Amino acid sequence: MMLSSLASITWKQWRQHRLRTALTLLGIALGVAVYFAVRTANVTLLSSLTITIEKMAGKATLQIVGDEGGFPEAIWETVKDTPGVHIAQPVIEVLANTAFEDEGSLMIVGVDMLGDRELREYQFDEAGEEIADPLVALAQPDSIMISRKFAEKHQLKDGDKLPLFTAQGKKEFVVRGIFKPAGLGEIFDGQIAVMDVFNAQFVFNRGRNIDRIDLMNESGVSVDELQQRLRTRLPAGLEIGPPSSRGKGIENSVAAMKIGMTITSFIALLVGVFIIFNSFSIAVNQRWKEIGILRALGVERPNVQCMFLVEAALMGMLGSAVGIGLGFFLAIGAERVMSQIAAQLFSYVTTQQPPVFRWDYAVTSFVIGVISSVIGAWLPARAAARLNPVLALHNIETRQSENVLGKPRIIAGILLVLTGWALIAFGPASVGLSLQFSYSVLIIFGLVLLLPALAALTARALRPLMDRLFGSEGVIAVDSMIQSPRRTSATVGALMIGLSFVFSMGAYVRSYQKTVSDWMDRIVNADIIINTSENARSRTNHFSEDLGKTLAAIPGVRRVENIRFLFLPYADDSVALIALDMDGWFARVKDVVEGADEDEVKDKIIRGEGVLVARNFVARYHLGVGDRLRFQTPTGPFDFPILGVIEDYTSEKGAVFFERELYKRYWNDPAVDIIDVMVTPGAEVATVKQAVTRAVKGQHRAFIYTNAEYKKFIMDLINGFFVLNYMQMTVAIIIAALGIVNTLIISVAERKRELGVLRAIGGLRSQVRKMILLEAAAIAIVGVLSGTLAGVFNTYFLVRTAAHMIGGFTIPFRFPLTIVLVALPVALGIALLAAWWPARKAVNLKVVEAIGYE
Amino acid sequence: MIELQNVSRSFGDAKLVQALNQVNLRLAQGERVAVMGPSGSGKSTLLNLICGLDEPSTGAIKIDNVDIASLDDDSRTRLRRQKIGMIFQTFNLLPTLTALENVSLPLRLNGVAKKDAEQRATAMLQKVGLAGRAAHRPDQMSGGERQRIAIARALIFAPPVLLADEPTGNLDSKTGEEILALLDELHREFNTTILMVTHNEEAALHCDRVIRLRDGQIISSSAVTARTAEGQ
Amino acid sequence: MRTLLLLMICLALSGSAALAQDARKIMDAVYKQDTSRDATWRGTMDVYDKKGTLRRKKFTFRKLGGLGNSKTLVRFNDPAEVRGVGLLSLNERGVADRQWMYTPAIQRTRRIAAQERRQRFLGTDFTNEDMAERVLDDYTYKLLGEGEMVDGRKTYKIEARPVSPEKSQYAYVYLWVPVDVPYTVMAEMYDKNGQRQRVLKAGELVKISNIWVAKRVEMNTPTEGTKTILLLEDIRFNTGLKEDGFTQQALEKPDA
């Protein structure tokens, strides 16, 4: 009936304005795509982490996991003797690197080769297993069983030597079996090997510790029941649960990433709303005559509004559908980056999984896309409905004036901004991040309300400048911006949000980098630092203390300090533990301890009478100097006072520092993760480094840095994490650019007549092009200005709240002046690029048609 | 001044619509010609061709002995800027610019310094009697005033040719008459060649000659004799 | 009741001469003919894979106790890779077997878990089931014929079916016992599809301390073309082995 005939009008409009329709759809699609991609990438990352865990667990119904140092094998005996346990199998996992040219990683699973096979069937396809001489394989600790794929890749056969880097340095293993891997081997793409767990303990210097126990319950006992039973029998500090539950801890670790990505996805959606709003505002403006006619023909106001809203909903549906498809592909890339970060920073092994298409996410994204579209179209639709039909049918100069610079609006905007700022500045920190995030949204919303006024103000300010610099083209360009504050502010809004995001992210990244770099200057002061991994650390690859002794004998080496760096479970999360030679450390740092007398703390720490904790740790758990820190250790409870607080950015989970000897005593673990080497005064660091490298080379897989190199390495790691942020920035910029294209194309379409007149009275094509480009530039300038403003607020939010909430870090606020200065030309460039196509369109305008003789 | 030789213009893929068919026309310097005819007779096409916004399918259009069909777009635009002023039924002022800015726009587009351009525009506004409205925007002015601004803009360069497309079409008869009187006045001052498309017989009376178009052809061309008697 | 040790099969399947007509009686005699309190010998084990490659291992074998209640200790001494590796197994009636392995390279003793029946024992042609110590009542017996010549001896052919078929990889086993010596000189094991899975031959029968024992035992896996040959030397019975020679401490002393 009426609506269907209106729908046909809509359809014709879409066909007639294909480009506008396409851009609008793209706007929605991008917003939805980012939203969907973020959620999908997230769930894919988690599922690939979880699948890895699950596949590694095989048939195990329960797993017992300790902290990174593993736990004593005696636990295994207890577990085996627990009624209801059908099979219990000790496991050691070692991610080693081959000493072949590619230094590829090899996942070595240590299992009890004489244990029950039932649990590890998943690892080996029985039919494909070939162990020529099992007795020799067991008797010789260097025996290793490799997958057929790996064997073929490196042309290894039974009895061949396989050089690997281990805690004892480079070691040659002997291939004593080849197996066809089932599930697990597939996950690691064949980069998997199996050893006897006890041989692995020996070879990898694990003492009598194991990493994990996989177990199966007896059929008469439920998993929950057995879990309870084990809980009461085993020491605290061991995690007992079904393999699937281990994903949780991982989820915790990658939470920071997740939050960042989620914020991006909301921003993408917000920008999507702006694009819709923009398109529809323009559609209404463009179709004022049509609306006038419709109204004159007797279409009621609600129906006009309905027509636009239905149109928006349709657009939303189409755009969302496209967006979901697009997002799925985007997710692949995002997941790749995320899993790389997971590997580099959290040293989680993941296996590339195809993205998981979640229907519930798709439906949510779809609904959100449609709702966003309708929200975006709401005001324009209302404006359309309120259009005065008589005026609408009249002439060009009687275009509806846009009264958006009203005082109430400005006051509301200012109030929102102030409220948001006040809440961030003075609000309690414990209300939860989502609520805190809403403060930032409040500010953004306020700025959006202020945008038309801001745009108009800036444009007025720009007018004389543009006049002087670019003549009447400049004036016209600025004017056309002022002429439609609504259209302009929609674009500027998209640009503002995009840029503010870029600014604040950039500022945040910069502040973070600067803070960390300052911190490292204070804390990292060894001359040469040797790491076990090219990542921040390795969960599985460690040095032995012997290496330190070897290094100490090198001429020019004054002192060698061993450091253990691992994560321990703490509360419901984990905390970084750094066990180091406190004596040596304190000799090199100054004024680092907060909340206590440094000299006093120093003595106690060196004697192993307490711990130092990171500032973010005390903030996170509301602790202070004098509070006691408790851990469950393999030898019993660890219970020591916090002696002092230090500024530290090791982990967003917080860090605990204490004397290495104390750690060794309680954890019974002599492994070394980082070796600090101090050079004798006068000795050349580079020379010593060469000597160290020579000593280590070929013997250990080690990464040797000078002080400066190490700092750079850490900064590079941090920057790796920020790749995600850069991705987010890129998305923001693309969307903002899309907004500019959209606005300018529409601006060109809308001002067809004016452009025609301009050409008719002697404006050259080049002048028209210049005008459009200048308009884009003007929009960019306004965008950068408002973006800076919003960005400053946002940065304030990020450093003040988000960093604190996510990482517990206190990062000083730094105004991102460089970024703003860089952003201006960049934004101008992007704007000009985005304006190229609309300008072309304007230039090729058919003047005769544009002027429209009647 | 203006010479059309065997000009034809057809539209559509198969050249089905013959908007102008073998038109020959000559306008002498200072001559005022009214083009009349029913809708679709080819009046607008004729205007577009002369101002170089459109190109003839065949034939030549010469302005000051230059065949504009042989020029590229930019050259035609420059020619238009120097030699042809245009006014429209719907005025076509730029809504964001003030009267003064609208009038000075052609000068500025031609690279005249802002100060000079505005001086000349002010003088021009004085001539059309709107000196006091210089800072106003089109939507603050009446239709007659807008058309005066448009005329001022068209003549700011003192072009030898003025093309007018229904200059009184959107105005009431009194205001229309005032505009025509203004054109007369300016014609006297600048001796502009005027080609005016109009439906309005009254307006035609302000011209020296009336040509009538039908189906793309000139069906008559007659001198206006009663002009002096009725025009003043 | 299972035991680890290779030789057990020989001993389990050996027996003294009995002229009984009844299959069960014949087998009862086989089971009962070894009356020793302890046994010691040196063994050579040759394992041929399907390509015919030979892997030879040498070891000493000690056993204390009789059927269903025994302790054994095997110590490998050749080749170098396995020198010192020890296997200790304790069989007690009514209790699950317990087995340990000691590897000198990492100086560790570890428990060997119950393994799957069909699995080859340490890469030999003996499956874990074959290695298990058996008693008479584990099977029902049927005399199929008499007079077939094996290794120049006239034999009874007996069909043995496991009492608990679900616990065995074999559906039935044919046994050949000479009419004049209570010792299983040949056995063929068949699976549920009637496919012959393994062929055991015990040859070079000698009588030491009044106990029959085969000095050469060969196990064939016809389906895979592999075989394991066990040669016994220096066989001695009742030399007075002590209990403390069969403990984990003893296992961890490879030179003892």
mmCIF file of N, CA and C in Angstrom, chain A residues 546-588:
data_model
loop_
_atom_site.group_PDB
_atom_site.id
_atom_site.type_symbol
_atom_site.label_atom_id
_atom_site.label_comp_id
_atom_site.label_asym_id
_atom_site.label_seq_id
_atom_site.Cartn_x
_atom_site.Cartn_y
_atom_site.Cartn_z
ATOM 1 N N ASP A 546 74.972 -23.702 35.041
ATOM 2 C CA ASP A 546 76.305 -23.974 34.485
ATOM 3 C C ASP A 546 76.719 -22.954 33.437
ATOM 4 N N LEU A 547 75.729 -22.514 32.680
ATOM 5 C CA LEU A 547 76.072 -21.562 31.629
ATOM 6 C C LEU A 547 76.655 -20.289 32.244
ATOM 7 N N GLY A 548 76.026 -19.857 33.337
ATOM 8 C CA GLY A 548 76.524 -18.677 34.034
ATOM 9 C C GLY A 548 77.971 -18.860 34.472
ATOM 10 N N LYS A 549 78.254 -20.052 34.958
ATOM 11 C CA LYS A 549 79.628 -20.321 35.407
ATOM 12 C C LYS A 549 80.600 -20.246 34.238
ATOM 13 N N THR A 550 80.167 -20.807 33.116
ATOM 14 C CA THR A 550 81.014 -20.747 31.914
ATOM 15 C C THR A 550 81.291 -19.298 31.539
ATOM 16 N N LEU A 551 80.225 -18.498 31.598
ATOM 17 C CA LEU A 551 80.366 -17.106 31.177
ATOM 18 C C LEU A 551 81.266 -16.322 32.132
ATOM 19 N N ALA A 552 81.160 -16.658 33.419
ATOM 20 C CA ALA A 552 81.941 -15.932 34.407
ATOM 21 C C ALA A 552 83.443 -16.075 34.168
ATOM 22 N N ALA A 553 83.793 -17.159 33.492
ATOM 23 C CA ALA A 553 85.219 -17.400 33.250
ATOM 24 C C ALA A 553 85.757 -16.611 32.064
ATOM 25 N N ILE A 554 84.876 -15.971 31.333
ATOM 26 C CA ILE A 554 85.330 -15.223 30.157
ATOM 27 C C ILE A 554 86.061 -13.964 30.603
ATOM 28 N N PRO A 555 87.213 -13.688 30.034
ATOM 29 C CA PRO A 555 87.944 -12.478 30.423
ATOM 30 C C PRO A 555 87.104 -11.234 30.131
ATOM 31 N N GLY A 556 87.123 -10.306 31.068
ATOM 32 C CA GLY A 556 86.345 -9.089 30.875
ATOM 33 C C GLY A 556 84.997 -9.162 31.547
ATOM 34 N N VAL A 557 84.614 -10.367 31.984
ATOM 35 C CA VAL A 557 83.343 -10.494 32.693
ATOM 36 C C VAL A 557 83.603 -10.335 34.175
ATOM 37 N N ARG A 558 82.949 -9.332 34.757
ATOM 38 C CA ARG A 558 83.179 -9.060 36.167
ATOM 39 C C ARG A 558 82.253 -9.894 37.042
ATOM 40 N N ARG A 559 81.034 -10.024 36.541
ATOM 41 C CA ARG A 559 80.039 -10.660 37.382
ATOM 42 C C ARG A 559 78.912 -11.193 36.506
ATOM 43 N N VAL A 560 78.362 -12.324 36.934
ATOM 44 C CA VAL A 560 77.252 -12.923 36.192
ATOM 45 C C VAL A 560 76.104 -13.150 37.166
ATOM 46 N N GLU A 561 74.929 -12.742 36.778
ATOM 47 C CA GLU A 561 73.781 -12.949 37.662
ATOM 48 C C GLU A 561 72.705 -13.724 36.927
ATOM 49 N N ASN A 562 72.170 -14.713 37.609
ATOM 50 C CA ASN A 562 71.110 -15.523 37.030
ATOM 51 C C ASN A 562 69.755 -15.000 37.467
ATOM 52 N N ILE A 563 68.854 -14.970 36.537
ATOM 53 C CA ILE A 563 67.522 -14.473 36.862
ATOM 54 C C ILE A 563 66.495 -15.503 36.416
ATOM 55 N N ARG A 564 65.552 -15.742 37.281
ATOM 56 C CA ARG A 564 64.436 -16.601 36.911
ATOM 57 C C ARG A 564 63.233 -15.696 36.735
ATOM 58 N N PHE A 565 62.534 -15.885 35.644
ATOM 59 C CA PHE A 565 61.394 -15.026 35.327
ATOM 60 C C PHE A 565 60.250 -15.934 34.911
ATOM 61 N N LEU A 566 59.216 -15.954 35.715
ATOM 62 C CA LEU A 566 58.086 -16.814 35.368
ATOM 63 C C LEU A 566 56.801 -16.215 35.917
ATOM 64 N N PHE A 567 55.722 -16.853 35.580
ATOM 65 C CA PHE A 567 54.439 -16.402 36.102
ATOM 66 C C PHE A 567 53.898 -17.439 37.070
ATOM 67 N N LEU A 568 53.374 -16.940 38.178
ATOM 68 C CA LEU A 568 52.810 -17.832 39.174
ATOM 69 C C LEU A 568 51.332 -17.518 39.314
ATOM 70 N N PRO A 569 50.549 -18.523 39.658
ATOM 71 C CA PRO A 569 49.143 -18.210 39.907
ATOM 72 C C PRO A 569 49.023 -17.356 41.150
ATOM 73 N N TYR A 570 48.227 -16.331 41.076
ATOM 74 C CA TYR A 570 47.997 -15.499 42.249
ATOM 75 C C TYR A 570 46.556 -15.034 42.216
ATOM 76 N N ALA A 571 45.895 -15.138 43.347
ATOM 77 C CA ALA A 571 44.464 -14.857 43.401
ATOM 78 C C ALA A 571 43.810 -15.640 42.260
ATOM 79 N N ASP A 572 42.970 -14.992 41.485
ATOM 80 C CA ASP A 572 42.374 -15.739 40.379
ATOM 81 C C ASP A 572 43.153 -15.540 39.103
ATOM 82 N N ASP A 573 44.259 -14.885 39.218
ATOM 83 C CA ASP A 573 45.015 -14.541 38.026
ATOM 84 C C ASP A 573 46.448 -15.017 38.217
ATOM 85 N N SER A 574 47.350 -14.344 37.557
ATOM 86 C CA SER A 574 48.731 -14.732 37.757
ATOM 87 C C SER A 574 49.565 -13.483 37.987
ATOM 88 N N VAL A 575 50.783 -13.690 38.417
ATOM 89 C CA VAL A 575 51.659 -12.560 38.673
ATOM 90 C C VAL A 575 53.056 -12.947 38.202
ATOM 91 N N ALA A 576 53.773 -11.953 37.702
ATOM 92 C CA ALA A 576 55.132 -12.232 37.250
ATOM 93 C C ALA A 576 56.031 -12.360 38.474
ATOM 94 N N LEU A 577 56.915 -13.323 38.404
ATOM 95 C CA LEU A 577 57.855 -13.489 39.505
ATOM 96 C C LEU A 577 59.255 -13.335 38.943
ATOM 97 N N ILE A 578 60.012 -12.461 39.546
ATOM 98 C CA ILE A 578 61.376 -12.262 39.094
ATOM 99 C C ILE A 578 62.297 -12.530 40.273
ATOM 100 N N ALA A 579 63.010 -13.637 40.154
ATOM 101 C CA ALA A 579 63.917 -14.019 41.225
ATOM 102 C C ALA A 579 65.322 -13.708 40.745
ATOM 103 N N LEU A 580 65.984 -12.797 41.450
ATOM 104 C CA LEU A 580 67.269 -12.345 40.946
ATOM 105 C C LEU A 580 68.246 -12.123 42.098
ATOM 106 N N ASP A 581 69.439 -11.860 41.711
ATOM 107 C CA ASP A 581 70.484 -11.611 42.688
ATOM 108 C C ASP A 581 70.316 -10.176 43.184
ATOM 109 N N MET A 582 69.648 -10.046 44.324
ATOM 110 C CA MET A 582 69.273 -8.717 44.805
ATOM 111 C C MET A 582 70.482 -7.875 45.188
ATOM 112 N N ASP A 583 71.502 -8.543 45.656
ATOM 113 C CA ASP A 583 72.714 -7.845 46.050
ATOM 114 C C ASP A 583 73.275 -7.066 44.854
ATOM 115 N N GLY A 584 73.422 -7.780 43.765
ATOM 116 C CA GLY A 584 73.976 -7.160 42.570
ATOM 117 C C GLY A 584 73.049 -6.092 42.019
ATOM 118 N N TRP A 585 71.775 -6.385 42.073
ATOM 119 C CA TRP A 585 70.800 -5.462 41.507
ATOM 120 C C TRP A 585 70.796 -4.138 42.249
ATOM 121 N N PHE A 586 70.758 -4.236 43.580
ATOM 122 C CA PHE A 586 70.725 -3.012 44.382
ATOM 123 C C PHE A 586 71.990 -2.185 44.229
ATOM 124 N N ALA A 587 73.092 -2.882 43.903
ATOM 125 C CA ALA A 587 74.337 -2.145 43.737
ATOM 126 C C ALA A 587 74.252 -1.212 42.529
ATOM 127 N N ARG A 588 73.325 -1.507 41.634
ATOM 128 C CA ARG A 588 73.298 -0.739 40.393
ATOM 129 C C ARG A 588 72.115 0.217 40.258
#
